[in-house]
């Protein structure tokens, strides 16, 4: 038995990545559950609509934070993401329009308004917008589409490339008269198609089975999904370039997927997280996909409100894809440029002589 | 135009994988690179096709469109059929390359015609290796580099692979083939013997065996005073001093195995 224990200890010690995962993962989970896994809402942003409401709204207790008043339509205020609650005077009755796409904030708002009324305060009508029944599925399904893209894009893609390396066929590809970019695009294209189909199926089935609304412009979601998918595929290729085998690729992919599940706002609201952990969330692509998908599907958010998530996703797509292509190119062309970039028609009879 | 390496050095960290290696092969000729495991054979092959950057020296190779390569792991896509593997290699050469006829020809000479719809992963080792060589030969390359194409194959399959190499050489390809089977190297036009990344000896098989220093004697048991190595049921004993004494009764003509063993022993003695 001791021989077996000793053998296993030696193997674990030498498998540094597994060892790191065994150490890092508990720390990560501790940080996440300690600082991020909170459903309580510390702040609810309120925008009063109209001057009459503005002065009365100042009396709202915590956790409400009253922002500058506006004359805009209260639902438009919520669509733009300017507030969690917009209070307007409608038919002489103060009415709080609550953003139902932020599930926990909306629930906390309902409870807070009920508490104010119970304490003898003014009675405020509460109207939950975008997700009137506060269905969990309506909030989760848009983000789940992104999670599927992360899974296919990062995990499955990295496995596909690593499998090619383990089989020795990546070397074969490297020697063939193919541009590195051709190999890269050809390699990720099937995953791109599969992930796109998955996204459509998940969102379609989600809408059909769970009645999740699709109120916005599908084009914005399509563009955002495209950018997000480029990022996820790029992460998958990057993982593959630093993984010797499929086990390592799975480990690394999990290390990128897990924080996105926990810190992207998919499950725990970003507004409830401690500031440091929330900023980690802002660095994760799923966070911005989540904002975009909820904005398009539930809120029919205007382009001005979607510009930030689209812009961040575009930046991430450019940075990650560039890094992935560069790493992939380095792996395929370790001996430096030969006839790599020549046109195929010109490549046919070009001798290459390499001198170090 | 000949292809090859001139004084090539390759380092992996502190390890010297190739140390001033020269190797030249002309069109229509077969260069065998032989040596024990870890000698640097695969590194030499991978340097030749551009998979490993060099730290010194010069590499002469054609452009990738004129290069055929079979990696040590065969390099076939196991979840593609025989026909799909060959079709992919043909397609990678671009639309201008009409390789349908060439594909049919190679399928016929490799005896793969009956299994073109079979997955490469379902082929026997010998058939998969022949497919790998056919894939490397498909574009009629100027330089064909094969990394241990016969390792693990039965003698008949090994003969089949060498028949393919002879055909490729006949078509004008310059061929570099690495192998751990020294008997195979006798079929090559020229041989490079590597050990620990250095060229131990080079020449034709005949030149190499005739350059054997001293004499080789067949003995029943190991001679503790002189270098000996097992061959079959007996021993080969290397007598480096031929200046005295009559020609022994059991003197043997050395083959490549003996030359490599003697060279490796001499090298180790010189290094110690």
CSV table of C-alpha atoms in Angstrom, one decimal, chain B residues 70-228:
chain,number,residue,atom,x,y,z
B,70,UNK,CA,5.6,11.9,-42.2
B,71,UNK,CA,5.9,12.5,-38.5
B,72,UNK,CA,6.9,9.8,-36.0
B,73,UNK,CA,3.3,9.4,-35.0
B,74,UNK,CA,2.3,8.7,-38.6
B,75,UNK,CA,0.3,12.0,-38.9
B,76,UNK,CA,-2.8,10.5,-40.2
B,77,UNK,CA,-6.2,11.7,-39.1
B,78,UNK,CA,-7.6,8.6,-37.4
B,79,UNK,CA,-11.2,9.8,-37.6
B,80,UNK,CA,-11.0,10.4,-41.3
B,81,UNK,CA,-11.2,7.6,-43.9
B,82,UNK,CA,-8.2,6.6,-46.1
B,83,UNK,CA,-9.8,8.5,-49.0
B,84,UNK,CA,-10.6,11.5,-46.8
B,85,UNK,CA,-7.0,11.7,-45.5
B,86,UNK,CA,-5.6,11.6,-49.0
B,87,UNK,CA,-8.2,14.1,-50.3
B,88,UNK,CA,-7.4,16.5,-47.5
B,89,UNK,CA,-3.7,16.4,-48.4
B,90,UNK,CA,-4.5,16.9,-52.0
B,91,UNK,CA,-6.9,19.8,-51.2
B,92,UNK,CA,-4.3,21.5,-49.1
B,93,UNK,CA,-2.1,21.9,-52.2
B,94,UNK,CA,-4.7,24.3,-53.6
B,95,UNK,CA,-7.2,24.3,-56.4
B,96,UNK,CA,-4.5,24.2,-59.1
B,97,UNK,CA,-3.1,20.9,-57.9
B,98,UNK,CA,-4.9,18.1,-59.7
B,99,UNK,CA,-3.9,15.1,-57.7
B,100,UNK,CA,-6.8,12.7,-58.4
B,101,UNK,CA,-4.7,10.5,-60.7
B,102,UNK,CA,-1.8,10.6,-58.3
B,103,UNK,CA,-4.2,9.6,-55.4
B,104,UNK,CA,-5.5,6.6,-57.4
B,105,UNK,CA,-2.0,5.6,-58.3
B,106,UNK,CA,-0.8,5.7,-54.7
B,107,UNK,CA,-3.9,3.9,-53.4
B,108,UNK,CA,-3.1,1.1,-55.8
B,109,UNK,CA,0.6,0.8,-55.0
B,110,UNK,CA,0.0,0.8,-51.3
B,111,UNK,CA,-2.7,-1.9,-51.5
B,112,UNK,CA,-5.2,0.5,-49.8
B,113,UNK,CA,-7.7,0.3,-52.6
B,114,UNK,CA,-9.9,-2.1,-50.7
B,115,UNK,CA,-10.0,0.0,-47.6
B,116,UNK,CA,-10.5,3.6,-48.9
B,117,UNK,CA,-13.7,3.9,-46.9
B,118,UNK,CA,-12.2,2.6,-43.7
B,119,UNK,CA,-11.2,5.0,-40.9
B,120,UNK,CA,-7.5,5.5,-40.6
B,121,UNK,CA,-7.8,4.6,-36.9
B,122,UNK,CA,-9.3,1.2,-37.8
B,123,UNK,CA,-6.3,0.3,-40.1
B,124,UNK,CA,-3.6,-2.1,-39.0
B,125,UNK,CA,-0.3,-0.5,-38.0
B,126,UNK,CA,1.3,-1.4,-41.4
B,127,UNK,CA,-1.6,-0.1,-43.4
B,128,UNK,CA,-1.8,3.1,-41.5
B,129,UNK,CA,2.0,3.6,-42.0
B,130,UNK,CA,1.6,3.0,-45.7
B,131,UNK,CA,-1.2,5.6,-45.8
B,132,UNK,CA,1.1,8.0,-44.0
B,133,UNK,CA,3.9,7.5,-46.5
B,134,UNK,CA,1.4,7.8,-49.4
B,135,UNK,CA,0.1,11.1,-47.9
B,136,UNK,CA,3.7,12.4,-47.7
B,137,UNK,CA,4.4,11.2,-51.3
B,138,UNK,CA,1.2,12.6,-52.7
B,139,UNK,CA,2.4,16.0,-53.9
B,140,UNK,CA,5.5,14.5,-55.6
B,141,UNK,CA,7.7,16.4,-53.2
B,142,UNK,CA,11.3,17.5,-53.9
B,143,UNK,CA,12.2,16.5,-50.4
B,144,UNK,CA,10.5,13.6,-48.6
B,145,UNK,CA,11.2,13.3,-44.8
B,146,UNK,CA,10.0,10.2,-43.0
B,147,UNK,CA,10.4,9.9,-39.3
B,148,UNK,CA,10.7,6.2,-38.4
B,149,UNK,CA,8.1,5.0,-40.9
B,150,UNK,CA,8.8,1.3,-40.2
B,151,UNK,CA,9.0,1.3,-36.4
B,152,UNK,CA,6.7,-1.4,-35.0
B,153,UNK,CA,5.9,-2.9,-38.3
B,154,UNK,CA,6.2,-6.6,-39.3
B,155,UNK,CA,8.9,-7.5,-41.9
B,156,UNK,CA,6.5,-7.6,-44.8
B,157,UNK,CA,5.0,-4.2,-44.0
B,158,UNK,CA,8.5,-2.8,-43.6
B,159,UNK,CA,9.4,-4.2,-47.0
B,160,UNK,CA,6.3,-2.6,-48.5
B,161,UNK,CA,7.3,0.8,-47.0
B,162,UNK,CA,10.8,0.6,-48.5
B,163,UNK,CA,9.3,-0.4,-51.8
B,164,UNK,CA,7.3,2.9,-51.6
B,165,UNK,CA,10.5,4.8,-50.8
B,166,UNK,CA,12.2,3.3,-53.8
B,167,UNK,CA,9.3,4.4,-55.9
B,168,UNK,CA,9.5,8.0,-54.5
B,169,UNK,CA,13.2,8.1,-55.2
B,170,UNK,CA,12.6,6.8,-58.7
B,171,UNK,CA,10.3,9.8,-59.2
B,172,UNK,CA,13.1,12.1,-58.2
B,173,UNK,CA,12.4,12.9,-54.6
B,174,UNK,CA,15.3,13.4,-52.2
B,175,UNK,CA,14.5,11.2,-49.3
B,176,UNK,CA,15.6,11.4,-45.7
B,177,UNK,CA,14.4,8.5,-43.6
B,178,UNK,CA,15.1,7.9,-39.9
B,179,UNK,CA,15.1,4.4,-38.5
B,180,UNK,CA,16.2,2.4,-35.5
B,181,UNK,CA,16.5,-0.7,-37.7
B,182,UNK,CA,20.1,-0.7,-38.9
B,183,UNK,CA,19.5,-3.6,-41.4
B,184,UNK,CA,17.1,-1.3,-43.2
B,185,UNK,CA,19.7,1.4,-43.6
B,186,UNK,CA,21.7,-0.9,-45.8
B,187,UNK,CA,19.1,-0.2,-48.5
B,188,UNK,CA,19.8,3.5,-48.4
B,189,UNK,CA,22.2,5.3,-50.7
B,190,UNK,CA,23.9,7.0,-47.9
B,191,UNK,CA,23.8,6.7,-44.1
B,192,UNK,CA,24.3,9.1,-41.2
B,193,UNK,CA,24.9,7.5,-37.8
B,194,UNK,CA,23.9,9.8,-34.9
B,195,UNK,CA,24.6,9.4,-31.2
B,196,UNK,CA,23.8,12.0,-28.6
B,197,UNK,CA,23.2,14.6,-31.3
B,198,UNK,CA,26.5,14.2,-33.1
B,199,UNK,CA,27.4,12.4,-36.3
B,200,UNK,CA,29.3,9.3,-35.3
B,201,UNK,CA,30.0,8.2,-38.8
B,202,UNK,CA,28.7,8.8,-42.3
B,203,UNK,CA,29.0,7.3,-45.8
B,204,UNK,CA,27.5,4.5,-47.8
B,205,UNK,CA,26.7,1.4,-45.9
B,206,UNK,CA,29.7,-0.3,-47.6
B,207,UNK,CA,32.0,2.6,-46.8
B,208,UNK,CA,30.9,2.6,-43.2
B,209,UNK,CA,31.3,-1.1,-42.7
B,210,UNK,CA,34.7,-1.2,-44.5
B,211,UNK,CA,35.9,1.7,-42.2
B,212,UNK,CA,35.4,-0.5,-39.2
B,213,UNK,CA,38.6,0.0,-37.1
B,214,UNK,CA,40.2,-3.3,-36.1
B,215,UNK,CA,38.7,-6.7,-36.4
B,216,UNK,CA,35.5,-8.4,-35.2
B,217,UNK,CA,35.5,-11.8,-33.8
B,218,UNK,CA,32.6,-14.2,-33.0
B,219,UNK,CA,32.9,-15.6,-29.5
B,220,UNK,CA,30.8,-17.9,-27.3
B,221,UNK,CA,31.1,-15.7,-24.3
B,222,UNK,CA,31.9,-12.2,-23.3
B,223,UNK,CA,35.5,-11.2,-23.4
B,224,UNK,CA,36.2,-9.1,-20.2
B,225,UNK,CA,39.4,-7.6,-21.7
B,226,UNK,CA,37.9,-6.2,-24.9
B,227,UNK,CA,34.6,-4.5,-25.9
B,228,UNK,CA,32.0,-7.1,-26.6
